[in-house]
Coordinates of C-alpha atoms in Angstrom, one line a residue:
M1 CA -62.7 -10.0 -6.5
K2 CA -63.2 -8.6 -9.9
Q3 CA -62.4 -10.8 -12.9
P4 CA -60.1 -9.3 -15.5
T5 CA -62.0 -8.3 -18.5
E6 CA -61.1 -8.8 -22.1
S7 CA -60.1 -5.1 -22.5
S8 CA -57.8 -5.1 -19.5
L9 CA -56.0 -8.3 -20.8
N10 CA -55.6 -6.6 -24.2
L11 CA -54.2 -3.5 -22.4
A12 CA -51.7 -5.7 -20.5
R13 CA -50.6 -7.3 -23.8
L14 CA -50.4 -4.0 -25.5
I15 CA -48.2 -2.6 -22.7
G16 CA -46.0 -5.7 -22.8
R17 CA -45.6 -5.5 -26.5
D18 CA -44.8 -1.8 -26.4
L19 CA -42.2 -2.4 -23.7
V20 CA -40.5 -5.1 -25.9
T21 CA -40.7 -3.2 -29.2
V22 CA -40.7 0.5 -28.5
G23 CA -39.5 0.6 -24.9
L24 CA -36.6 -1.8 -25.4
V25 CA -34.0 0.9 -26.2
P26 CA -34.8 3.1 -23.1
L27 CA -34.8 -0.1 -21.0
I28 CA -31.4 -1.1 -22.3
L29 CA -30.1 2.5 -21.9
S30 CA -31.4 2.6 -18.3
F31 CA -29.7 -0.7 -17.5
I32 CA -26.4 0.6 -19.0
I33 CA -26.7 3.8 -16.9
L34 CA -27.3 1.7 -13.8
V35 CA -24.3 -0.5 -14.5
S36 CA -22.1 2.6 -15.2
A37 CA -23.2 4.3 -12.0
L38 CA -22.4 1.1 -9.9
S39 CA -19.0 0.9 -11.7
V40 CA -18.2 4.4 -10.7
V41 CA -19.1 3.8 -7.1
Y42 CA -17.0 0.6 -7.0
I43 CA -14.0 2.2 -8.7
T44 CA -14.2 5.2 -6.4
H45 CA -14.3 2.9 -3.3
D46 CA -11.4 0.8 -4.6
T47 CA -9.3 3.9 -5.4
R48 CA -9.8 5.3 -1.9
Q49 CA -8.8 2.0 -0.4
Q50 CA -5.6 2.0 -2.5
I51 CA -4.8 5.6 -1.4
V52 CA -5.2 4.6 2.2
K53 CA -2.9 1.5 1.6
Q54 CA -0.3 3.8 -0.1
E55 CA -0.3 6.2 2.8
Q56 CA 0.2 3.4 5.2
L57 CA 3.1 2.0 3.2
L58 CA 4.7 5.5 2.9
T59 CA 4.5 5.9 6.7
E60 CA 6.0 2.5 7.2
R61 CA 8.8 3.4 4.7
E62 CA 9.5 6.6 6.6
G63 CA 9.8 4.6 9.8
Y64 CA 12.3 2.3 8.2
D65 CA 14.2 5.2 6.8
V66 CA 14.6 6.7 10.3
E67 CA 15.6 3.4 11.7
W68 CA 18.2 2.9 8.9
R69 CA 19.7 6.4 9.7
N70 CA 19.9 5.5 13.4
Q71 CA 21.7 2.3 12.5
I72 CA 24.2 4.1 10.3
L73 CA 24.9 6.6 13.2
E74 CA 25.3 3.8 15.6
E75 CA 27.6 1.9 13.3
N76 CA 29.8 5.0 12.8
S77 CA 30.1 5.6 16.5
L78 CA 30.9 2.0 17.3
A79 CA 33.6 1.8 14.5
E80 CA 35.3 5.0 15.6
H81 CA 39.1 4.4 15.9
S82 CA 39.6 6.0 19.2
R83 CA 36.8 3.9 20.8
I84 CA 38.3 0.7 19.4
E85 CA 41.8 1.7 20.7
R86 CA 40.4 2.5 24.2
L87 CA 38.5 -0.8 24.4
A88 CA 41.7 -2.7 23.3
E89 CA 43.7 -1.0 26.1
T90 CA 41.2 -1.3 28.9
E91 CA 39.3 -4.6 28.3
L92 CA 41.9 -6.6 26.4
K93 CA 45.0 -5.1 28.2
M94 CA 46.7 -4.5 24.8
Q95 CA 49.6 -2.1 24.4
R96 CA 51.4 -0.6 21.5
P97 CA 54.6 -2.4 20.7
S98 CA 57.7 -0.4 21.5
A99 CA 60.2 0.4 18.7
D100 CA 62.8 -2.1 19.9
S101 CA 60.2 -5.0 20.1
E102 CA 59.1 -4.4 16.5
I103 CA 60.4 -6.9 13.9
V104 CA 60.4 -5.7 10.2
I105 CA 60.3 -8.5 7.7
Q106 CA 61.7 -7.8 4.3

């Protein structure tokens, strides 16, 4: 193996000193560019995840909306007056009172 000579050591020191003094600004700018690029990638990924979550929630809401409409229709059909009257007559054997069995309280 070859031993480093005095001139190669001076060259290494010179490069190191240039990086610290002259190359510091480009090095810092390169680092800032790298951080900025990684931030863009992270924010883009997070935004896409949020959009997917929003679409899932909208789909779930539409399902609940359809279920709610069906419940309203079922409630209206079960509360229909003619149905209640028919159930009272058939299942509970109820009858309308006649005019002479009615008592009016004043």
